[in-house]
Amino acid sequence: MWIWLPGKTTPVVAGRIRPESGAFVFNYGRSYLARDDAIPVYVPELPLRVGVIRPDPPLEIANALRDATPDAWGRRVILHRLAGDGPVEDTADLDELTFMLRSGSDRVGALDFQASPTEYLPREAENASIDQLHDAAESVERGLPLPADLGEALQHGSAIGGARPKALVRDGDGKYVAKFSSSNDTYSVVKAEFIAMRLARMAGLDAAPVKLARAMNKDVLLIRRFDREPTEAGWERRAFVSALTLLGLDERMAAHASYEDLADIVRARFTAPADTLRELFARMTFNVLVGNTDDHARNHAAFWDGDALTLTPAYDICPQARIGREASQGMRIHGRERRSQLSMCLATAHKFLLSHDRALAIAKRQVGVIARNWDGLCTEAQLNDADRRLLWRRQFLNDLAFEGVEDAFREAIGHLSAVSS
């Protein structure tokens, strides 16, 4: 395992991962431990010490390492390419080391994985066009063969997480995650996420900048990466860990992830805890209001500098397909409850060091921002009338969100009927 240390533009080898007794163990290298600027990959999980470090059961691999490996889409791309070398029936046939070594080197955060402890050879590809990458992603979805150059270009972005088709692109002095339309989309998911992300910034949330593009006559969402910083010497990489790692959970336990438990960690370990708690609470209520029920613990993250944690910008606020009123959030909101309601959020405001009135004011402001800017953003995104009708008051500002607190939001709800649908 190689790591980009804070402020550096080239990696150094940090340690070794190997399978042992049904798990993947890690140990730091002697040369890394001898460095004055060495930082732990993440504590308490991988403290900076001599000897083998086993993951705490039931984890099979340290979560901080798992954060840097592919999720559903990246594994699908790798599986698709490996199928060209022989039959591979399922990702269960492959272990984590395979995904580490087959996925692109420009992965999220500040880690990379190599076969060699002495020679760093990045797995990168020439900058393919967005059209070419969209075409390649569509071929993977359809199970069609990929030309070698496009396969490498798509695989370059295979370790950036998530289940939807995506790739990495560079535009000027910025690096972006490109999210593509899927052949299974029944409405413009790309434009819906663009609108939600823009609304988040308008509502005062620290959300990653986004822009829309077109490729193969389809929409593409470009999300600026915040884990990369351009410098005269090259690109610096910022280490970060997911909320799943912060909570000490693996995918099989992800259903137990809780906003309240994450708030406890923020109070104890984050920089600027009071401001961070307010931001986290505002993200929770905003997810409820825009129908982003995919707010699971891998869609929250924190920068890690070897000592302290700092909340990253929000990066995956995507309204989800929904029929009727019923919906639940990806993480628990209050106790074991996860129903998509502001009443649940308000009931837990004290965990975020917020009074009921201040928490209510945050939600009311968000409702107003969404209502005032909905028409303008839909026009900017060129969202068609059918999708506007599908999204408005279903994903965005569904009545379920206000159930139990109708009196507090009566004036705001009353104004919603005047907004174009």
Short mmCIF file of C-alpha atoms in Angstrom, two decimals:
data_model
loop_
_atom_site.label_atom_id
_atom_site.label_comp_id
_atom_site.label_asym_id
_atom_site.label_seq_id
_atom_site.Cartn_x
_atom_site.Cartn_y
_atom_site.Cartn_z
CA MET A 1 0.00 0.00 0.00
CA TRP A 2 1.31 3.43 -1.01
CA ILE A 3 0.22 6.77 0.46
CA TRP A 4 0.37 10.46 -0.42
CA LEU A 5 1.39 12.24 2.77
CA PRO A 6 -0.16 15.66 3.51
CA GLY A 7 1.21 18.35 1.21
CA LYS A 8 3.09 15.87 -1.02
CA THR A 9 2.60 15.21 -4.73
CA THR A 10 4.32 11.80 -4.93
CA PRO A 11 3.52 8.66 -2.93
CA VAL A 12 5.66 6.61 -0.57
CA VAL A 13 5.24 2.97 0.31
CA ALA A 14 3.52 2.62 3.68
CA GLY A 15 2.92 -1.06 4.28
CA ARG A 16 1.75 -4.45 3.08
CA ILE A 17 -1.65 -6.17 2.89
CA ARG A 18 -1.91 -9.95 2.75
CA PRO A 19 -4.55 -12.63 3.29
CA GLU A 20 -4.38 -14.60 6.50
CA SER A 21 -6.95 -16.91 8.08
CA GLY A 22 -9.94 -15.55 6.17
CA ALA A 23 -9.05 -11.90 6.61
CA PHE A 24 -6.66 -9.33 5.15
CA VAL A 25 -4.01 -8.20 7.60
CA PHE A 26 -1.83 -5.09 7.36
CA ASN A 27 1.55 -4.10 8.65
CA TYR A 28 3.50 -0.86 8.24
CA GLY A 29 6.90 -1.01 6.57
CA ARG A 30 10.05 -0.26 8.57
CA SER A 31 11.02 2.52 6.18
CA TYR A 32 7.65 4.18 6.66
CA LEU A 33 7.72 3.92 10.44
CA ALA A 34 11.16 5.55 10.37
CA ARG A 35 9.84 8.67 8.61
CA ASP A 36 9.40 11.83 10.67
CA ASP A 37 6.31 12.77 8.64
CA ALA A 38 4.60 9.36 8.70
CA ILE A 39 0.92 9.41 9.63
CA PRO A 40 -1.36 6.50 10.52
CA VAL A 41 -3.70 5.45 7.71
CA TYR A 42 -6.48 5.92 10.23
CA VAL A 43 -6.84 5.54 13.99
CA PRO A 44 -8.03 3.75 15.98
CA GLU A 45 -8.21 1.17 13.18
CA LEU A 46 -4.60 1.24 11.88
CA PRO A 47 -2.38 2.85 14.55
CA LEU A 48 1.19 3.66 13.61
CA ARG A 49 3.07 0.72 15.17
CA VAL A 50 5.26 -2.28 14.44
CA GLY A 51 3.66 -5.66 13.73
CA VAL A 52 0.67 -7.19 12.03
CA ILE A 53 -2.67 -5.45 12.49
CA ARG A 54 -5.73 -7.63 12.06
CA PRO A 55 -9.16 -6.12 11.35
CA ASP A 56 -11.58 -6.24 14.24
CA PRO A 57 -14.20 -8.98 13.65
CA PRO A 58 -16.52 -9.21 11.86
CA LEU A 59 -14.53 -7.00 9.46
CA GLU A 60 -12.47 -8.97 6.95
CA ILE A 61 -10.37 -5.95 5.97
CA ALA A 62 -9.71 -2.63 7.67
CA ASN A 63 -12.45 -0.21 6.66
CA ALA A 64 -9.93 2.55 5.91
CA LEU A 65 -8.46 0.26 3.23
CA ARG A 66 -11.88 -0.85 1.99
CA ASP A 67 -12.81 2.81 1.46
CA ALA A 68 -10.16 2.97 -1.28
CA THR A 69 -11.42 -0.09 -3.17
CA PRO A 70 -14.18 -0.19 -5.81
CA ASP A 71 -17.88 -0.36 -5.05
CA ALA A 72 -20.59 -1.85 -7.27
CA TRP A 73 -19.89 0.04 -10.51
CA GLY A 74 -16.10 -0.27 -10.31
CA ARG A 75 -16.33 -3.99 -9.60
CA ARG A 76 -18.66 -4.39 -12.53
CA VAL A 77 -16.15 -2.66 -14.84
CA ILE A 78 -13.29 -4.85 -13.58
CA LEU A 79 -15.39 -8.00 -13.89
CA HIS A 80 -16.37 -7.00 -17.42
CA ARG A 81 -12.72 -6.57 -18.43
CA LEU A 82 -11.56 -9.76 -16.71
CA ALA A 83 -14.22 -11.71 -18.59
CA GLY A 84 -12.17 -11.04 -21.72
CA ASP A 85 -9.35 -13.11 -20.19
CA GLY A 86 -11.60 -16.07 -19.38
CA PRO A 87 -14.88 -16.88 -17.60
CA VAL A 88 -15.54 -14.91 -14.44
CA GLU A 89 -19.04 -15.61 -13.23
CA ASP A 90 -19.33 -13.24 -10.31
CA THR A 91 -17.40 -10.79 -8.15
CA ALA A 92 -17.50 -13.46 -5.44
CA ASP A 93 -14.80 -15.22 -7.49
CA LEU A 94 -12.47 -12.28 -6.84
CA ASP A 95 -10.92 -11.13 -3.57
CA GLU A 96 -10.18 -7.63 -2.36
CA LEU A 97 -6.55 -7.80 -3.50
CA THR A 98 -7.72 -8.36 -7.08
CA PHE A 99 -9.97 -5.31 -6.96
CA MET A 100 -7.20 -3.25 -5.34
CA LEU A 101 -4.68 -4.11 -8.05
CA ARG A 102 -7.08 -3.98 -11.01
CA SER A 103 -8.75 -0.66 -10.22
CA GLY A 104 -7.35 2.71 -11.28
CA SER A 105 -4.67 4.50 -9.28
CA ASP A 106 -6.47 7.85 -9.19
CA ARG A 107 -8.80 6.45 -6.56
CA VAL A 108 -10.57 8.40 -3.85
CA GLY A 109 -8.44 9.66 -1.01
CA ALA A 110 -4.68 9.32 -0.65
CA LEU A 111 -4.03 5.58 -0.97
CA ASP A 112 -3.08 3.29 -3.83
CA PHE A 113 -2.17 -0.38 -4.10
CA GLN A 114 0.76 -1.84 -6.03
CA ALA A 115 2.35 -5.25 -6.49
CA SER A 116 5.79 -3.76 -5.76
CA PRO A 117 7.09 -2.22 -2.49
CA THR A 118 9.84 -0.31 -4.33
CA GLU A 119 8.51 0.81 -7.72
CA TYR A 120 5.33 2.84 -8.09
CA LEU A 121 3.61 2.31 -11.46
CA PRO A 122 0.30 4.19 -11.67
CA ARG A 123 -2.54 2.48 -13.49
CA GLU A 124 -3.69 5.39 -15.59
CA ALA A 125 -5.00 5.97 -19.09
CA GLU A 126 -4.92 8.78 -21.60
CA ASN A 127 -7.67 11.32 -21.04
CA ALA A 128 -10.54 9.91 -23.11
CA SER A 129 -13.38 12.21 -24.14
CA ILE A 130 -16.62 12.23 -22.21
CA ASP A 131 -18.35 10.83 -25.32
CA GLN A 132 -15.95 7.89 -25.40
CA LEU A 133 -16.31 7.22 -21.68
CA HIS A 134 -20.10 7.38 -21.88
CA ASP A 135 -20.02 4.96 -24.80
CA ALA A 136 -17.74 2.62 -22.83
CA ALA A 137 -19.98 2.75 -19.75
CA GLU A 138 -23.00 1.92 -21.89
CA SER A 139 -21.14 -1.06 -23.35
CA VAL A 140 -20.47 -2.38 -19.85
CA GLU A 141 -24.16 -2.03 -18.96
CA ARG A 142 -25.10 -4.00 -22.09
CA GLY A 143 -22.37 -6.61 -21.67
CA LEU A 144 -20.67 -5.64 -24.93
CA PRO A 145 -16.90 -5.92 -25.52
CA LEU A 146 -14.71 -2.85 -24.98
CA PRO A 147 -11.79 -1.70 -27.14
CA ALA A 148 -8.59 -1.99 -25.09
CA ASP A 149 -7.96 1.78 -24.89
CA LEU A 150 -11.50 2.58 -23.77
CA GLY A 151 -11.45 -0.30 -21.31
CA GLU A 152 -8.34 1.16 -19.69
CA ALA A 153 -9.85 4.66 -19.65
CA LEU A 154 -13.02 3.44 -17.95
CA GLN A 155 -11.09 1.24 -15.54
CA HIS A 156 -9.02 4.32 -14.62
CA GLY A 157 -12.06 5.53 -12.66
CA SER A 158 -13.15 2.18 -11.30
CA ALA A 159 -12.26 2.91 -7.65
CA ILE A 160 -14.41 5.99 -7.06
CA GLY A 161 -17.36 4.24 -5.44
CA GLY A 162 -21.09 4.05 -6.04
CA ALA A 163 -23.37 1.89 -8.16
CA ARG A 164 -24.18 4.16 -11.13
CA PRO A 165 -22.11 4.40 -14.34
CA LYS A 166 -19.27 6.90 -13.91
CA ALA A 167 -15.73 7.79 -14.89
CA LEU A 168 -12.97 10.26 -14.07
CA VAL A 169 -12.29 13.26 -16.29
CA ARG A 170 -10.02 16.27 -16.18
CA ASP A 171 -11.14 19.73 -17.24
CA GLY A 172 -8.64 22.57 -17.03
CA ASP A 173 -7.13 22.66 -13.55
CA GLY A 174 -9.88 20.53 -12.03
CA LYS A 175 -10.61 16.82 -11.74
CA TYR A 176 -14.20 15.63 -11.92
CA VAL A 177 -16.30 12.55 -11.37
CA ALA A 178 -18.52 12.16 -14.43
CA LYS A 179 -21.87 10.47 -13.67
CA PHE A 180 -23.65 9.12 -16.74
CA SER A 181 -27.25 8.44 -17.57
CA SER A 182 -28.15 4.77 -17.20
CA SER A 183 -30.10 2.68 -19.66
CA ASN A 184 -32.48 1.83 -16.79
CA ASP A 185 -33.37 5.44 -15.92
CA THR A 186 -37.08 6.21 -16.13
CA TYR A 187 -36.48 9.95 -15.63
CA SER A 188 -33.46 12.24 -15.78
CA VAL A 189 -31.58 11.10 -12.68
CA VAL A 190 -28.55 13.13 -13.77
CA LYS A 191 -30.51 16.40 -13.94
CA ALA A 192 -32.31 15.63 -10.68
CA GLU A 193 -28.96 15.27 -8.90
CA PHE A 194 -27.67 18.45 -10.55
CA ILE A 195 -30.69 20.37 -9.26
CA ALA A 196 -30.37 18.88 -5.75
CA MET A 197 -26.66 19.62 -5.52
CA ARG A 198 -27.15 23.20 -6.71
CA LEU A 199 -30.01 23.71 -4.27
CA ALA A 200 -27.81 22.39 -1.46
CA ARG A 201 -25.22 25.10 -2.11
CA MET A 202 -27.97 27.75 -2.37
CA ALA A 203 -29.27 26.58 1.01
CA GLY A 204 -25.85 27.15 2.56
CA LEU A 205 -24.58 23.58 2.63
CA ASP A 206 -20.93 22.83 1.87
CA ALA A 207 -21.59 20.79 -1.28
CA ALA A 208 -19.20 19.97 -4.11
CA PRO A 209 -19.59 22.20 -7.23
CA VAL A 210 -21.38 20.54 -10.15
CA LYS A 211 -22.08 21.25 -13.81
CA LEU A 212 -23.98 19.57 -16.62
CA ALA A 213 -22.53 18.32 -19.89
CA ARG A 214 -23.74 16.28 -22.86
CA ALA A 215 -22.24 13.08 -24.26
CA MET A 216 -23.69 10.68 -26.84
CA ASN A 217 -26.77 12.94 -26.81
CA LYS A 218 -27.29 12.16 -23.13
CA ASP A 219 -26.84 14.12 -19.91
CA VAL A 220 -23.68 13.89 -17.82
CA LEU A 221 -23.18 15.32 -14.33
CA LEU A 222 -19.67 16.56 -13.52
CA ILE A 223 -18.85 16.74 -9.80
CA ARG A 224 -15.62 18.51 -8.91
CA ARG A 225 -13.34 16.35 -6.80
CA PHE A 226 -12.39 17.81 -3.43
CA ASP A 227 -9.77 15.16 -2.59
CA ARG A 228 -7.37 16.61 -5.19
CA GLU A 229 -5.51 19.92 -5.05
CA PRO A 230 -3.48 21.19 -8.03
CA THR A 231 -0.06 22.69 -7.24
CA GLU A 232 2.92 23.74 -9.35
CA ALA A 233 4.62 20.48 -8.38
CA GLY A 234 1.65 18.28 -9.26
CA TRP A 235 -1.51 17.00 -7.60
CA GLU A 236 -1.81 16.72 -3.85
CA ARG A 237 -4.19 14.06 -2.54
CA ARG A 238 -6.28 14.47 0.59
CA ALA A 239 -6.88 11.39 2.69
CA PHE A 240 -10.40 10.70 3.86
CA VAL A 241 -12.52 7.98 5.40
CA SER A 242 -16.21 7.20 5.04
CA ALA A 243 -18.74 7.43 7.84
CA LEU A 244 -18.96 3.64 7.65
CA THR A 245 -15.31 3.58 8.74
CA LEU A 246 -15.91 6.20 11.43
CA LEU A 247 -18.75 4.08 12.81
CA GLY A 248 -16.71 0.85 12.64
CA LEU A 249 -19.26 -0.91 10.44
CA ASP A 250 -18.97 -2.99 7.29
CA GLU A 251 -21.50 -3.27 4.44
CA ARG A 252 -23.37 -6.09 6.15
CA MET A 253 -23.89 -3.87 9.19
CA ALA A 254 -24.57 -0.64 7.27
CA ALA A 255 -28.27 -0.72 8.15
CA HIS A 256 -27.26 0.07 11.75
CA ALA A 257 -25.54 3.34 10.76
CA SER A 258 -27.05 6.31 12.55
CA TYR A 259 -26.88 10.09 12.24
CA GLU A 260 -26.97 10.27 16.02
CA ASP A 261 -23.95 7.97 16.39
CA LEU A 262 -22.10 9.98 13.75
CA ALA A 263 -22.91 13.16 15.72
CA ASP A 264 -21.32 11.58 18.81
CA ILE A 265 -18.11 11.01 16.85
CA VAL A 266 -18.17 14.57 15.52
CA ARG A 267 -18.39 15.96 19.06
CA ALA A 268 -15.46 13.83 20.21
CA ARG A 269 -13.03 13.87 17.28
CA PHE A 270 -13.77 16.52 14.64
CA THR A 271 -12.36 19.97 14.13
CA ALA A 272 -14.90 22.76 14.76
CA PRO A 273 -17.45 20.32 16.23
CA ALA A 274 -20.28 22.82 16.76
CA ASP A 275 -20.18 24.09 13.17
CA THR A 276 -19.77 20.53 11.86
CA LEU A 277 -22.79 19.31 13.83
CA ARG A 278 -24.92 22.10 12.39
CA GLU A 279 -23.75 21.22 8.88
CA LEU A 280 -24.46 17.53 9.42
CA PHE A 281 -27.94 18.27 10.77
CA ALA A 282 -28.64 20.54 7.78
CA ARG A 283 -27.54 17.80 5.38
CA MET A 284 -29.87 15.35 7.12
CA THR A 285 -32.91 17.62 6.80
CA PHE A 286 -32.01 18.54 3.23
CA ASN A 287 -31.79 14.86 2.25
CA VAL A 288 -35.29 14.38 3.65
CA LEU A 289 -36.63 17.41 1.76
CA VAL A 290 -35.19 16.47 -1.66
CA GLY A 291 -35.89 12.75 -1.47
CA ASN A 292 -32.29 11.59 -1.22
CA THR A 293 -32.89 8.31 0.58
CA ASP A 294 -29.48 7.01 -0.57
CA ASP A 295 -27.74 8.88 2.26
CA HIS A 296 -26.01 5.73 3.52
CA ALA A 297 -22.78 5.84 5.51
CA ARG A 298 -20.48 5.61 2.48
CA ASN A 299 -22.07 8.80 1.18
CA HIS A 300 -20.73 10.77 4.15
CA ALA A 301 -17.01 11.23 4.72
CA ALA A 302 -14.31 13.12 6.59
CA PHE A 303 -10.84 14.32 5.68
CA TRP A 304 -8.11 12.71 7.79
CA ASP A 305 -4.75 14.45 8.34
CA GLY A 306 -3.24 11.84 10.63
CA ASP A 307 -4.55 13.51 13.76
CA ALA A 308 -7.99 15.10 13.27
CA LEU A 309 -11.12 14.70 11.18
CA THR A 310 -12.88 17.40 9.14
CA LEU A 311 -16.18 16.90 7.31
CA THR A 312 -15.80 16.76 3.53
CA PRO A 313 -18.16 18.62 1.21
CA ALA A 314 -21.40 16.77 0.43
CA TYR A 315 -20.95 14.81 -2.78
CA ASP A 316 -23.87 12.48 -3.49
CA ILE A 317 -27.23 14.20 -3.03
CA CYS A 318 -29.37 12.34 -5.53
CA PRO A 319 -33.19 12.19 -5.27
CA GLN A 320 -34.29 8.58 -5.53
CA ALA A 321 -37.12 7.03 -7.50
CA ARG A 322 -40.26 7.04 -5.36
CA ILE A 323 -43.89 6.03 -5.65
CA GLY A 324 -46.34 7.48 -3.14
CA ARG A 325 -45.44 9.02 0.19
CA GLU A 326 -43.58 6.33 2.09
CA ALA A 327 -39.78 6.58 2.24
CA SER A 328 -36.93 5.89 4.66
CA GLN A 329 -33.45 7.36 4.86
CA GLY A 330 -30.31 5.30 4.35
CA MET A 331 -29.17 6.04 7.92
CA ARG A 332 -31.21 6.01 11.10
CA ILE A 333 -32.31 9.47 12.20
CA HIS A 334 -33.67 9.15 15.75
CA GLY A 335 -33.15 5.98 17.72
CA ARG A 336 -34.08 3.15 15.37
CA GLU A 337 -36.33 5.41 13.27
CA ARG A 338 -35.32 6.34 9.73
CA ARG A 339 -38.65 7.47 8.24
CA SER A 340 -38.16 10.45 5.91
CA GLN A 341 -39.76 13.06 8.15
CA LEU A 342 -38.64 16.39 9.53
CA SER A 343 -40.28 15.46 12.82
CA MET A 344 -37.65 12.72 13.25
CA CYS A 345 -34.88 15.24 12.55
CA LEU A 346 -36.27 17.79 15.01
CA ALA A 347 -36.59 15.13 17.70
CA THR A 348 -32.83 14.57 17.59
CA ALA A 349 -31.72 18.21 17.27
CA HIS A 350 -30.19 18.20 20.77
CA LYS A 351 -27.68 15.56 19.63
CA PHE A 352 -26.39 18.17 17.19
CA LEU A 353 -26.22 20.86 19.92
CA LEU A 354 -29.17 22.66 18.37
CA SER A 355 -32.26 24.01 20.07
CA HIS A 356 -35.61 23.01 18.62
CA ASP A 357 -36.19 26.55 17.34
CA ARG A 358 -32.80 26.76 15.62
CA ALA A 359 -33.24 23.33 14.04
CA LEU A 360 -36.70 24.33 12.84
CA ALA A 361 -35.29 27.53 11.32
CA ILE A 362 -32.71 25.49 9.35
CA ALA A 363 -35.43 23.30 7.84
CA LYS A 364 -37.73 26.24 7.09
CA ARG A 365 -34.95 28.07 5.29
CA GLN A 366 -34.25 25.01 3.17
CA VAL A 367 -37.91 24.68 2.21
CA GLY A 368 -37.93 28.32 1.14
CA VAL A 369 -34.72 27.99 -0.89
CA ILE A 370 -36.03 24.89 -2.69
CA ALA A 371 -39.38 26.52 -3.49
CA ARG A 372 -37.89 29.83 -4.69
CA ASN A 373 -35.23 28.28 -6.91
CA TRP A 374 -37.02 25.22 -8.27
CA ASP A 375 -38.36 26.78 -11.47
CA GLY A 376 -35.14 28.59 -12.29
CA LEU A 377 -32.93 25.53 -11.82
CA CYS A 378 -35.30 23.31 -13.80
CA THR A 379 -35.09 25.82 -16.65
CA GLU A 380 -31.31 26.01 -16.38
CA ALA A 381 -31.08 22.20 -16.47
CA GLN A 382 -33.60 22.08 -19.37
CA LEU A 383 -35.65 19.59 -17.40
CA ASN A 384 -38.71 18.58 -19.37
CA ASP A 385 -42.26 19.08 -18.11
CA ALA A 386 -42.87 15.38 -17.48
CA ASP A 387 -39.84 15.10 -15.20
CA ARG A 388 -40.77 18.33 -13.41
CA ARG A 389 -44.18 16.87 -12.58
CA LEU A 390 -42.60 13.57 -11.53
CA LEU A 391 -40.06 15.17 -9.20
CA TRP A 392 -41.99 18.08 -7.68
CA ARG A 393 -43.80 17.19 -4.42
CA ARG A 394 -42.72 13.56 -4.86
CA GLN A 395 -38.94 13.48 -4.49
CA PHE A 396 -38.69 17.22 -3.77
CA LEU A 397 -40.83 18.33 -0.79
CA ASN A 398 -42.99 15.24 -0.51
CA ASP A 399 -45.86 15.62 1.97
CA LEU A 400 -44.40 12.83 4.10
CA ALA A 401 -41.53 15.13 5.08
CA PHE A 402 -43.97 17.47 6.85
CA GLU A 403 -46.14 14.83 8.54
CA GLY A 404 -46.48 15.63 12.23
CA VAL A 405 -45.09 19.17 11.90
CA GLU A 406 -47.67 20.62 9.49
CA ASP A 407 -48.50 23.52 11.81
CA ALA A 408 -44.87 24.67 11.97
CA PHE A 409 -44.60 24.59 8.17
CA ARG A 410 -48.16 25.65 7.33
CA GLU A 411 -47.12 28.95 5.75
CA ALA A 412 -44.25 27.38 3.77
CA ILE A 413 -46.46 24.51 2.55
CA GLY A 414 -49.16 26.95 1.54
CA HIS A 415 -46.74 28.75 -0.79
CA LEU A 416 -45.73 25.52 -2.53
CA SER A 417 -48.92 25.37 -4.57
CA ALA A 418 -47.83 28.54 -6.33
CA VAL A 419 -44.62 26.90 -7.55
CA SER A 420 -44.77 25.50 -11.07
CA SER A 421 -45.07 21.72 -11.30
#
